[in-house]
XYZ file of C-alpha atoms in Angstrom:
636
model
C 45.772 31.515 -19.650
C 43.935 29.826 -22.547
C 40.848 28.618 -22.274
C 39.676 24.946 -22.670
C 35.993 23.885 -22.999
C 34.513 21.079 -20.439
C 33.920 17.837 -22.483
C 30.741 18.816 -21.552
C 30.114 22.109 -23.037
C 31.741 20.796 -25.814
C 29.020 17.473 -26.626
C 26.049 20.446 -25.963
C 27.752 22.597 -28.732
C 27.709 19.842 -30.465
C 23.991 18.590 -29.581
C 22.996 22.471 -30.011
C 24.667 22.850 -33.951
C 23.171 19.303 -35.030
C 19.986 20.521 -33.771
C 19.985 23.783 -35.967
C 21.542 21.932 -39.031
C 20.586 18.689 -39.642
C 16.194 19.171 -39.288
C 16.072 21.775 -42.229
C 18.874 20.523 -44.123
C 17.150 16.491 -44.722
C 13.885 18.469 -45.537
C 15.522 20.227 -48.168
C 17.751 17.241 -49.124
C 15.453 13.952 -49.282
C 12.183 15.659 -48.747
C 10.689 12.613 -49.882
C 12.077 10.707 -46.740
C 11.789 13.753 -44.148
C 8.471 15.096 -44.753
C 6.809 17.953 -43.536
C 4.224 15.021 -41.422
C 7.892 13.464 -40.055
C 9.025 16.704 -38.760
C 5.917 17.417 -37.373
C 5.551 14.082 -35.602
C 9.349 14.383 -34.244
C 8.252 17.744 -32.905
C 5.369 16.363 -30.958
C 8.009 13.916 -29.496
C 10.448 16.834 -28.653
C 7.383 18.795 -27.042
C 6.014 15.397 -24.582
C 9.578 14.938 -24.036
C 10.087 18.667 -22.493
C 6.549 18.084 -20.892
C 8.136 15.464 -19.168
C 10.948 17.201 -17.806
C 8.976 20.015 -16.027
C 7.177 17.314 -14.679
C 10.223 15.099 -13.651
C 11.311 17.906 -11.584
C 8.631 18.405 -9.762
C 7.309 14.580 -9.089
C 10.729 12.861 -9.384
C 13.425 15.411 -7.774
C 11.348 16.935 -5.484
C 8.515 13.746 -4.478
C 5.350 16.667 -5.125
C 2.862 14.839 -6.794
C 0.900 16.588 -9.440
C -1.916 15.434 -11.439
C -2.767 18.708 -12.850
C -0.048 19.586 -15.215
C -2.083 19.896 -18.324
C -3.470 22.967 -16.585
C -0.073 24.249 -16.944
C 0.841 23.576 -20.267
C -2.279 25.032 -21.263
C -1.376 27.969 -19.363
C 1.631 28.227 -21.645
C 0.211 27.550 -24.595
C -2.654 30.269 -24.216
C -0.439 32.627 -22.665
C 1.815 32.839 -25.388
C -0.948 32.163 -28.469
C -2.956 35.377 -27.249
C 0.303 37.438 -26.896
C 1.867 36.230 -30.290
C -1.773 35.441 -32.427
C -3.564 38.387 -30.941
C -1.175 41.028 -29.764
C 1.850 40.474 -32.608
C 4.007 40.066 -29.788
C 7.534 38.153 -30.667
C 7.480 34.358 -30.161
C 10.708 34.996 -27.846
C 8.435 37.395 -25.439
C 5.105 35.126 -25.885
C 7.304 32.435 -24.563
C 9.282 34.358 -21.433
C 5.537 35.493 -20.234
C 4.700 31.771 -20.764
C 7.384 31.073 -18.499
C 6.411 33.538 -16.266
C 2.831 32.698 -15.909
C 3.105 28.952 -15.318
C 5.703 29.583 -12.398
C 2.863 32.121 -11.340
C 0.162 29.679 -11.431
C 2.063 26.819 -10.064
C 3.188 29.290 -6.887
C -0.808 29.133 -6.146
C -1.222 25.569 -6.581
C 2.103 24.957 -4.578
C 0.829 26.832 -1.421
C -1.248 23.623 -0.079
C 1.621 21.651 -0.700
C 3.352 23.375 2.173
C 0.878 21.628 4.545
C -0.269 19.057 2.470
C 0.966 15.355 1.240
C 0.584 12.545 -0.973
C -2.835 11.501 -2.054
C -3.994 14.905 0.044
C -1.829 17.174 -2.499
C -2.647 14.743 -5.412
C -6.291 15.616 -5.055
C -5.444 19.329 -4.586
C -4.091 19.576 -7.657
C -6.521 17.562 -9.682
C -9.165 19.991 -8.678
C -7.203 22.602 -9.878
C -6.660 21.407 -13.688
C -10.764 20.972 -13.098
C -11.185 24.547 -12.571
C -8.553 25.251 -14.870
C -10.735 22.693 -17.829
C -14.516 23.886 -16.759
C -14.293 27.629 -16.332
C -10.682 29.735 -16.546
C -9.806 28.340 -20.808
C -13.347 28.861 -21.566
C -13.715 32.543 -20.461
C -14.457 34.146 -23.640
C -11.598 37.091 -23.150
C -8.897 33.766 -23.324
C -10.767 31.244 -25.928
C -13.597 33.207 -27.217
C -15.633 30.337 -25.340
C -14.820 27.260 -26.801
C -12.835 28.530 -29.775
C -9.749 28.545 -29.040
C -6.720 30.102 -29.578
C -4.553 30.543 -32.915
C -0.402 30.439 -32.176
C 1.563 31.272 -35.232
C 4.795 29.802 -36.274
C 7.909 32.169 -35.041
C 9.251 34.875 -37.266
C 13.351 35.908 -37.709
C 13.589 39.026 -39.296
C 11.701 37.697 -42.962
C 12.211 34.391 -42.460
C 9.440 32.298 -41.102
C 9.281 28.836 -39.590
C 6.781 28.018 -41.573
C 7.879 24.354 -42.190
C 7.367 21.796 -39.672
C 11.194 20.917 -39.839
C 12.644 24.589 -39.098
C 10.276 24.544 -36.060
C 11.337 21.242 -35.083
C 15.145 22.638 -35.210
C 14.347 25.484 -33.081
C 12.459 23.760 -30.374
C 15.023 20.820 -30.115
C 17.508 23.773 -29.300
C 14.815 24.906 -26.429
C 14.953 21.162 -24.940
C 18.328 21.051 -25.166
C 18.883 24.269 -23.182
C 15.795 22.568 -20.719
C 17.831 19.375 -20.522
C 20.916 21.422 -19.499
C 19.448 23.302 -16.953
C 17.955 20.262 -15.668
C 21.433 18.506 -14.973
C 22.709 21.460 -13.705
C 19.470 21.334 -11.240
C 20.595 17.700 -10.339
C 24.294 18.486 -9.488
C 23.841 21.721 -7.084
C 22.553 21.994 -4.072
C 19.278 22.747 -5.340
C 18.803 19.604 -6.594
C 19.747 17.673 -3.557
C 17.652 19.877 -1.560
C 14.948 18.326 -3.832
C 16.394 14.882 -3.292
C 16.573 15.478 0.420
C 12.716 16.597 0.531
C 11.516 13.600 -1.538
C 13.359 11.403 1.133
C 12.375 12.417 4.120
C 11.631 16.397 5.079
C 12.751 15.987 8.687
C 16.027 14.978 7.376
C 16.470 17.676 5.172
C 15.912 19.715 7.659
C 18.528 18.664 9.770
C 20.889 19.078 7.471
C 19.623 22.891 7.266
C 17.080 22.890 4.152
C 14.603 24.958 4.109
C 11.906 22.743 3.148
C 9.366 25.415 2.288
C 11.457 27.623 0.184
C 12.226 24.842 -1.619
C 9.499 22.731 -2.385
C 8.164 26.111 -3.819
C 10.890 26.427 -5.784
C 10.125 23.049 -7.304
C 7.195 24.361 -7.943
C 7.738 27.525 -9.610
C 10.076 25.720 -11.990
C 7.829 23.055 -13.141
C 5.635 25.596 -13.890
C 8.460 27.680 -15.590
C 9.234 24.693 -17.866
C 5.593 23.748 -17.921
C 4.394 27.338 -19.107
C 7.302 27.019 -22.266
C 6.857 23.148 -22.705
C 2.714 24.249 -23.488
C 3.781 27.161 -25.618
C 5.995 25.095 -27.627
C 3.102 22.613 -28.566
C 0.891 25.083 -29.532
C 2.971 26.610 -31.995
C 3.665 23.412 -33.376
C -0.160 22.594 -33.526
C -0.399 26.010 -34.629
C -3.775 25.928 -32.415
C -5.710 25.170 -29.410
C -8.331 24.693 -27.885
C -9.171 23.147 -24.137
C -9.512 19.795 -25.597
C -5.842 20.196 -26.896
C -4.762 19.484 -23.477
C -8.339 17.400 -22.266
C -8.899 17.427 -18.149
C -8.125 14.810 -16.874
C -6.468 12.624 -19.588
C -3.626 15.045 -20.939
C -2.021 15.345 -17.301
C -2.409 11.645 -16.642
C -0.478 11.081 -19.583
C 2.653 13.352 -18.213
C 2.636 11.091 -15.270
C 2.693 8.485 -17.108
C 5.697 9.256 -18.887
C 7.310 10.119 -15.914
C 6.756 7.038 -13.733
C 7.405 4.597 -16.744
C 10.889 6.476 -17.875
C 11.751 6.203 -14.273
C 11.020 8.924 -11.531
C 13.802 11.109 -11.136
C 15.704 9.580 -14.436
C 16.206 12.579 -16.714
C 17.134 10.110 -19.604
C 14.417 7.253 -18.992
C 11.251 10.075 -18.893
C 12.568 11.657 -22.084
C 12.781 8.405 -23.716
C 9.353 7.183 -22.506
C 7.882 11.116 -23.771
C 9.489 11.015 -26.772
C 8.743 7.242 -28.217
C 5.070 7.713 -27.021
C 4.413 10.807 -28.770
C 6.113 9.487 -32.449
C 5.187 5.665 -31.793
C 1.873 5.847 -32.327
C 2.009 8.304 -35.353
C 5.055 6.181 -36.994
C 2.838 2.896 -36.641
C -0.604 3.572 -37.727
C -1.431 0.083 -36.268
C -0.852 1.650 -32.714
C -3.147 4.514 -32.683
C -6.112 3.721 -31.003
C -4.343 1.462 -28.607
C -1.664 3.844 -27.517
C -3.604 4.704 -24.325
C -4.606 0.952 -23.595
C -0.385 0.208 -23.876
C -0.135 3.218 -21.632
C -1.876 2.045 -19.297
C -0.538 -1.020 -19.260
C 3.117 -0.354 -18.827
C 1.970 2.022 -16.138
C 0.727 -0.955 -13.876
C 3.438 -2.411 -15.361
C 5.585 -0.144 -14.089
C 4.226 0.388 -10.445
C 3.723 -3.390 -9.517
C 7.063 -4.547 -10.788
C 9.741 -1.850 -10.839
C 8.068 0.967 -9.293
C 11.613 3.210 -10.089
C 10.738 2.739 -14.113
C 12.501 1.321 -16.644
C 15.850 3.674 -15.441
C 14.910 1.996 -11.999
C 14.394 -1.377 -13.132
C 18.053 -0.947 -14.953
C 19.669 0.270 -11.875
C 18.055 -2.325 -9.771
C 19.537 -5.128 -12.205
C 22.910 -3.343 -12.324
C 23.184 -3.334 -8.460
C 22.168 -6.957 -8.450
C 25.199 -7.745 -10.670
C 27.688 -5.438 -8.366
C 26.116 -6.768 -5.241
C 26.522 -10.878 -6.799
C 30.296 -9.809 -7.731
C 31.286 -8.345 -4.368
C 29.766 -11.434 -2.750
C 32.142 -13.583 -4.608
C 35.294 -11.586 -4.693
C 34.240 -12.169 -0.695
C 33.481 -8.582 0.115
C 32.431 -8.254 3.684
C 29.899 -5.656 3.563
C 28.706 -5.650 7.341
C 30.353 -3.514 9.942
C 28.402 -3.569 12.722
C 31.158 -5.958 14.026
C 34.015 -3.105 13.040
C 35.615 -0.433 15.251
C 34.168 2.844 14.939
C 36.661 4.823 12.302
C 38.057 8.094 13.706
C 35.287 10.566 13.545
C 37.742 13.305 14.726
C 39.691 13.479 11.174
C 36.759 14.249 9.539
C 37.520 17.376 7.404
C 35.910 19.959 9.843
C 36.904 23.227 9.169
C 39.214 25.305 11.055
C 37.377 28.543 10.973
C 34.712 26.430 12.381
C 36.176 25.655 15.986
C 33.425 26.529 18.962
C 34.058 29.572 20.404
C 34.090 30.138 24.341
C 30.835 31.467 25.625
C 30.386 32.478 29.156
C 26.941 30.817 30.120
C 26.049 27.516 28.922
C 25.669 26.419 25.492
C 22.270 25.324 25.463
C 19.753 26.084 28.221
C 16.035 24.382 28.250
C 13.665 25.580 31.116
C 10.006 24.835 31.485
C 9.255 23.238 28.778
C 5.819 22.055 28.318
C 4.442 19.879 25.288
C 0.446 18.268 24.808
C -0.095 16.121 22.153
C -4.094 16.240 23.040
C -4.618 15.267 26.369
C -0.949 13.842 26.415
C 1.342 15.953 28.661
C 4.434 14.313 26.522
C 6.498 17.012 28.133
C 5.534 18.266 31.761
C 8.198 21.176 32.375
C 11.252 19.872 31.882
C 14.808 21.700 32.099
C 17.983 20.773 30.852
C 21.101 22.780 30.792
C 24.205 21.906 28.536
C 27.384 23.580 29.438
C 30.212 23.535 26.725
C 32.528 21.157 25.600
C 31.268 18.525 28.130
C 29.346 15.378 27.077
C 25.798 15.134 28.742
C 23.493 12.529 28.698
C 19.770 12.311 28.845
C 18.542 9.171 30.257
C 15.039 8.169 31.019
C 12.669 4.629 30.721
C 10.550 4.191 27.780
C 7.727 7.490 27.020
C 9.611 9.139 29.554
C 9.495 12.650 26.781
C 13.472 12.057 26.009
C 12.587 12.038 22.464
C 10.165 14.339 22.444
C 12.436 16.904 24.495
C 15.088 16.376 21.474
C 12.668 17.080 18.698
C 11.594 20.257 20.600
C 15.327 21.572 20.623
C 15.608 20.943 17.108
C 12.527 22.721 16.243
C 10.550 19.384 15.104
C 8.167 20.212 17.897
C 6.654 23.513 18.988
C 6.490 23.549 22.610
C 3.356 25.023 24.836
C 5.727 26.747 26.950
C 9.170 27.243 27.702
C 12.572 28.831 27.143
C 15.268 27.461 24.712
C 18.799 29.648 24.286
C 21.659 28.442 22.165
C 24.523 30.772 23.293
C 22.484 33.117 25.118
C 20.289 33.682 22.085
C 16.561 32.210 22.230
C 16.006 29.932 19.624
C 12.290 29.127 19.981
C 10.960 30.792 17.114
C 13.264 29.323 14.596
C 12.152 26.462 12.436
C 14.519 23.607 12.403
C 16.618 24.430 9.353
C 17.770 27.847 11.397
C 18.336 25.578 14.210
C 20.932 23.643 12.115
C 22.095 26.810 10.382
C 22.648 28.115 13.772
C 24.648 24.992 15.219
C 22.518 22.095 15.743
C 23.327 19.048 14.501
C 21.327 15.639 15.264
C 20.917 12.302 14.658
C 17.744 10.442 14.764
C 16.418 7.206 16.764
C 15.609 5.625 13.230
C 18.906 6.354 11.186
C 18.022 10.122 10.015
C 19.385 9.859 6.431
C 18.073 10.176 2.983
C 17.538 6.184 2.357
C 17.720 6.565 -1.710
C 20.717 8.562 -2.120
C 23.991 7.408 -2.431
C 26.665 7.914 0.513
C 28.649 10.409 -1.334
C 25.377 12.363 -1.799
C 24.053 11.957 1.776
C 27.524 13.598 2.740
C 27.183 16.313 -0.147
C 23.597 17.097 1.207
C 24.733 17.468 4.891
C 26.963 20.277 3.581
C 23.604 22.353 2.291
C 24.614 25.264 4.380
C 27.861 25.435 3.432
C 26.791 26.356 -0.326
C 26.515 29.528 -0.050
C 25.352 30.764 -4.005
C 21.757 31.586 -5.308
C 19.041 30.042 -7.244
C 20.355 31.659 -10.500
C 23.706 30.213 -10.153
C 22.451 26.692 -9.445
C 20.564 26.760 -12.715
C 23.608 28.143 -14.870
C 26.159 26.521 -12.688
C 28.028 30.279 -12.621
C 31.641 29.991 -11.595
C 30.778 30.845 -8.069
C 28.984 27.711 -7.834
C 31.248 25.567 -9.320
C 34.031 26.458 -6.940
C 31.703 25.859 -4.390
C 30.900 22.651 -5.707
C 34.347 21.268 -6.314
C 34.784 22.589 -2.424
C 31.808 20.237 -1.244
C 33.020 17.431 -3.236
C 36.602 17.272 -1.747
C 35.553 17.444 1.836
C 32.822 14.739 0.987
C 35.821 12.235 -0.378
C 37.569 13.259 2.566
C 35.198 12.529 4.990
C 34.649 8.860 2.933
C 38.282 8.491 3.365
C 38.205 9.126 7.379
C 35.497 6.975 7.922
C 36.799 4.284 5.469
C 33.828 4.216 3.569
C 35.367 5.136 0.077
C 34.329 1.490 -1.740
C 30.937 2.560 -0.526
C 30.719 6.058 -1.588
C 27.903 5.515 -4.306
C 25.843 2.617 -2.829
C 22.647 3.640 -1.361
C 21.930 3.780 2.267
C 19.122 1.203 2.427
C 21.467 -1.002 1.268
C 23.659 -0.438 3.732
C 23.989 -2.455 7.303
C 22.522 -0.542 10.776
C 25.808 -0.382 11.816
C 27.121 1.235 8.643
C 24.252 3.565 8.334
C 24.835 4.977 11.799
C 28.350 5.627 10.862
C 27.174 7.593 8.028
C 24.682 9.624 9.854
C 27.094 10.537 12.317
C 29.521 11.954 9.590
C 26.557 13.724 8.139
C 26.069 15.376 11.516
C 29.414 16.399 12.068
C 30.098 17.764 8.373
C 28.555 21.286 9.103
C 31.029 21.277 12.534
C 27.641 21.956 14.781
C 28.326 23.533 18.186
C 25.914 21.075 19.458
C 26.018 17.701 18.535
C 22.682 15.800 19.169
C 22.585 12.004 18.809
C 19.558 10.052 19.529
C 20.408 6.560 20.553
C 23.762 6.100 18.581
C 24.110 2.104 20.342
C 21.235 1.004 18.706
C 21.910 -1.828 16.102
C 25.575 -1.695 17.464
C 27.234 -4.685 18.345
C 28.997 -4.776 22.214
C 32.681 -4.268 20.737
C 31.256 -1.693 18.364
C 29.557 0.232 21.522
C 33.478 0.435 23.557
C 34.681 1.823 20.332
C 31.704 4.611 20.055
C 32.777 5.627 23.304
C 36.237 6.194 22.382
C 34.847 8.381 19.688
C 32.604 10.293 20.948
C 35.386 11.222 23.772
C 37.970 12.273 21.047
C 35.416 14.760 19.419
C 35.018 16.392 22.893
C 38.267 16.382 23.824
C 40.027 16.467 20.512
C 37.807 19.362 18.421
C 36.086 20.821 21.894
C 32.910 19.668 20.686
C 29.888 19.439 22.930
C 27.483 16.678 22.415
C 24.044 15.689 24.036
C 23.155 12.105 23.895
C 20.225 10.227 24.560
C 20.650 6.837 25.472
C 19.757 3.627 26.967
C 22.887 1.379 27.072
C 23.949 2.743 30.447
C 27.477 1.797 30.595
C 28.059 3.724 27.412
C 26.403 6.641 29.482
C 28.586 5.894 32.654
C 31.863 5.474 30.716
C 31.431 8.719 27.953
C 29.130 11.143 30.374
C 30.251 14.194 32.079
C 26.888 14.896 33.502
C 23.774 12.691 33.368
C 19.914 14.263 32.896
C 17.205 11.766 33.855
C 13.757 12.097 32.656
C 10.591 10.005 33.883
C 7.226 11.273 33.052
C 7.693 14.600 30.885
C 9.464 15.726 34.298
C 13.326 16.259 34.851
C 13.689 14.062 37.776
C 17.878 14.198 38.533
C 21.020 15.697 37.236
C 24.613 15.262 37.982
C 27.339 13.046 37.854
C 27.158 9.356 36.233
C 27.534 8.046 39.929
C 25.466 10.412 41.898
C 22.597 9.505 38.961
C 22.379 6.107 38.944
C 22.480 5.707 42.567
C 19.425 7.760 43.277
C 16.411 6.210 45.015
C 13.997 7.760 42.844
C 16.098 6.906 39.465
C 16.207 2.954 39.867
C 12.061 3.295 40.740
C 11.704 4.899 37.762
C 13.448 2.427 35.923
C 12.915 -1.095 37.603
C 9.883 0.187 40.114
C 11.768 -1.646 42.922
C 12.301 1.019 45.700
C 13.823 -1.750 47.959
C 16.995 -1.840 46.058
C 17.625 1.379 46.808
C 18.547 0.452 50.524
C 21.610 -0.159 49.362
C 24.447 2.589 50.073
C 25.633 2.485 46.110
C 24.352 0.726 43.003
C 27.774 -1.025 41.596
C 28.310 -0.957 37.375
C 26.543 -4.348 36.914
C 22.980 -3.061 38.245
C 23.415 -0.053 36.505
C 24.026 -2.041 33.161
C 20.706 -3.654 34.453
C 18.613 -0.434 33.948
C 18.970 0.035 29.990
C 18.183 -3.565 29.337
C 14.389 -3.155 29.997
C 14.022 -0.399 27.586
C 17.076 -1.268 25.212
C 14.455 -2.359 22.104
C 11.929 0.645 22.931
C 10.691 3.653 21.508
C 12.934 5.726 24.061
C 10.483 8.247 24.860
């Protein structure tokens, strides 16, 4: 079989030989037009712009904000000036250990960021570049005090890269192996584990991210690309010094790049790197007022079109397909539409339950306090298989509560929870999903930003089963994994006839459409145990007799089992094999639809009328009657 190149690896050949050639070969041919200052200016804009990119990762994949990057790159840059200036190490080994040090360093500033968030984290990591500024680069063993540190140019066997134009070749063929690496980031699962985190962590992991792992991983490889973005400066500069990379202005400027080229847009923050780092050198008129048009754009940039300028493109391009749908009369609202047929999703075979001889899920005792707030007062729940069971309750009755606490979004006092037999209550969520929990949430659980197609690739984390290293090379093993994930996402579009919208965003999106979604997105990983928090909400009344049929082929189509809390009562009555009711953290009933909803003590919890319960049976219409109190609640 012969082999082909991807267009792909063909354009970074391409990229990769134009790099080497065409620098050193305009130096040597109009040297009056390519100077030595030109290449060395074009270098600076090669260096901000893989600056940037660390950074991008970090603040725009993974939503970790930094302010302390400079520390970083100065980490790099003295890391590999000591080892190549001092040492006569190779600039190929000064650079690895560069690498290696930044990912170091950025695994102790990442630590907080595992509790901490947003302005929190921000500060966190401002104080760090601080320490980094005021004591660590002045240490006389690193700088000799406030010396500095000499890097020299690389060496080849006997040829040096003494001019600035064979530099500038070799690190535009570092960038372009960053920039590579960095798409391959964005189209694994690493990258939508990223995506997934910036959105919303509880999300993430539902769909069985670990959020920890990974927002350490983000941080580790900013710092990777960090450590060799600083090193690559400083052999450019040929020197430093901790003013090189000045606390607090230097990482302010990163984040500037970033935010104006677009958070998250791998094009846009090399663009807005590059231009401000040869801008201001090509137009002498400019320096001086660089950091005042900085600044500028950067409020700019946050007031107006907080994505960027990528974002503010985007935003103008959806405009335009949004304007053209509307008059090609596009109905984009389906929470008037029948349900689609959630039992062709593409669910694996292999991934049929298996008969278990207890019940699937059992809950006993469980206690939860938020303060003085007995949220949970030892509640029980059992959940045999393949049955549908509903969890009923007025408004703060703990329904909710009792649903995060299965997941693993709460960590109960007290209590028992088993899935198959097995207790489950020291696993953090993403276990729980990995072990066959799936759930929806009371506000639609789905990453808001993303696109369909990518909500449905990220629900599928699990499922891609291949390492960090192959994410970043995108090794055979994950792109057969990849092509895998892709075809069940188009067929799972396909099934739920949401193929024209496969990459709009969910916020823009109807309530009715996004539930749809996030029920797919639940059901692509085939969980044993399918939780849905209020699934009526923002339905429409034909909608709600067509969510019924649905939820009654999954059970008794695919055997699944599915828990359901929910306050539109004839949906419970109609779909429910066995009804749970909950009123003040306590279980207060359980049995049949019927027996439920005819219970003394159920309709006072509800309507606080014990009268009505003189009567021998409550008929449908009354029992329609207890959801409407509590139908635009909280749900408890």
């Amino acid at each position: 079989m012969t082999y082909r190149p991807t267009r792909r690896q063909v354009t970074a050949l391409a990229v990769v030989v134009a790099a080497i050639v065409l620098p050193p070969l305009l130096s040597r041919l109009i040297p009056g037009v390519f100077t030595d200052a030109r290449a060395s200016m074009l270098g600076i804009g090669v260096t901000y712009a893989a600056m940037a990119l660390s950074l991008n990762l970090l603040m725009g994949y993974a939503g970790q904000i930094s302010l302390g990057h400079g520390a970083l790159l100065a980490t790099g840059a003295y890391t590999s000036g000591i080892l190549t200036g001092r040492y006569g190490w190779s600039y190929m080994f000064g650079v690895m250990v560069a690498m290696v040090m930044g990912a170091a360093i950025a695994f102790i500033v990442g630590l907080p960021a595992l509790r901490l968030r947003g302005i929190y984290l921000a500060i966190t990591t401002l104080g760090f570049a601080a320490v980094m500024d005021a004591a660590i680069l002045k240490i006389p063993y690193l700088s000799r005090g406030s010396a500095g540190v000499e890097l020299p140019r690389p060496v080849a066997n006997t040829f040096i890269f003494t001019e600035n134009a064979d530099y500038l070749a070799l690190i535009l063929v570092i960038t372009t192996v960053v920039w590579l690496l960095d798409a391959n980031v964005v189209r694994t699962k690493l990258g939508r584990a990223f995506f997934g985190i910036r959105e919303d962590e509880r999300v993430a992991q539902s769909f069985g991210v670990d959020v920890a792992r990974y927002k350490m991983i983000a941080f580790m490889l900013s710092g990777a690309l960090a450590g060799l973005a600083g090193a690559m400066h400083g052999h450019l500069l040929l020197f430093v010094e901790s003013r090189t990379f000045a606390f607090p202005l230097f990482s302010l400027t990163i984040v500037a790049f970033v935010v104006i080229g677009g958070l998250g847009s791998r094009v846009g923050v090399v663009v807005a790197a590059a231009s401000f780092g040869v801008v201001p050198q090509l137009l002498r008129a400019v320096q001086g007022w660089d950091l005042i048009l900085g600044s500028a754009l950067l409020i700019f940039a946050m007031a107006r079109h907080p994505g960027g300028v990528a974002g503010a493109i985007a935003e103008a391009r959806e405009k335009k397909e949004i304007r053209a749908a509307r008059r090609q009369g596009e109905e984009d609202d389906a929470s008037t539409q029948p349900l689609p047929d959630l039992a062709a999703l593409p669910l694996p075979i292999s991934d049929t339950p298996t008969a278990t001889s207890g019940p699937l899920l059992e809950v006993r005792d469980i206690h939860v306090t938020f303060g003085g707030l007995k949220a949970v007062d030892g509640a029980d729940l059992v959940v045999p298989e393949g049955k549908i069971i509903g969890l009923i309750g007025p408004n703060g009755a703990g329904k909710t509560t009792l649903f995060n606490t299965i997941s693993g979004f709460v960590t109960p006092d007290a209590g028992v929870l088993k899935l198959r037999g097995n207790d489950i209550g020291a696993l953090a969520p993403h276990q729980r999903a990995q072990a066959g929990l799936g759930r929806t949430f009371q506000l639609v659980g789905l990453a808001k930003r993303l696109s369909v197609h990518q909500n449905l690739l990220l629900a599928q984390h699990a499922r891609a089963n291949y390492g960090l290293i192959s994410s970043l090379a995108y090794l055979p093993r994950a792109g057969r994994t990849e092509a895998d994930l892709e075809a069940r996402a188009t067929e799972a579009l396909e099934a739920i006839g949401f193929a024209e919208f496969a990459d709009r965003p969910i916020d823009q999106l109807s309530g009715g459409q996004q539930r749809i979604v996030e029920i797919a997105c639940a059901l692509m990983n085939a969980p044993d145990l399918l939780m849905l928090d209020e699934p009526s909400a923002g339905m429409a009344p034909g909608v709600i007799e067509s969510l019924a049929l649905r939820l009654r082929q999954l059970r008794d189509e695919l055997g699944r089992t599915i828990l359901i809390i929910e306050h539109h009562i004839p949906l419970v009555m109609d779909v429910c094999d066995e009804v749970w009711v909950m009123a003040s953290g306590r279980t207060l009933a359980h049995g049949s639809p019927q027996e439920v909803i005819a219970r003394t003590d159920v309709i006072e919890a509800y309507l606080g009328a014990p009268t009505l319960a003189g009567v021998g049976g409550v008929p449908r219409s009354a029992a329609a009657g207890l959801g409407r109190p509590a139908a635009r609640g909280m749900g408890g």
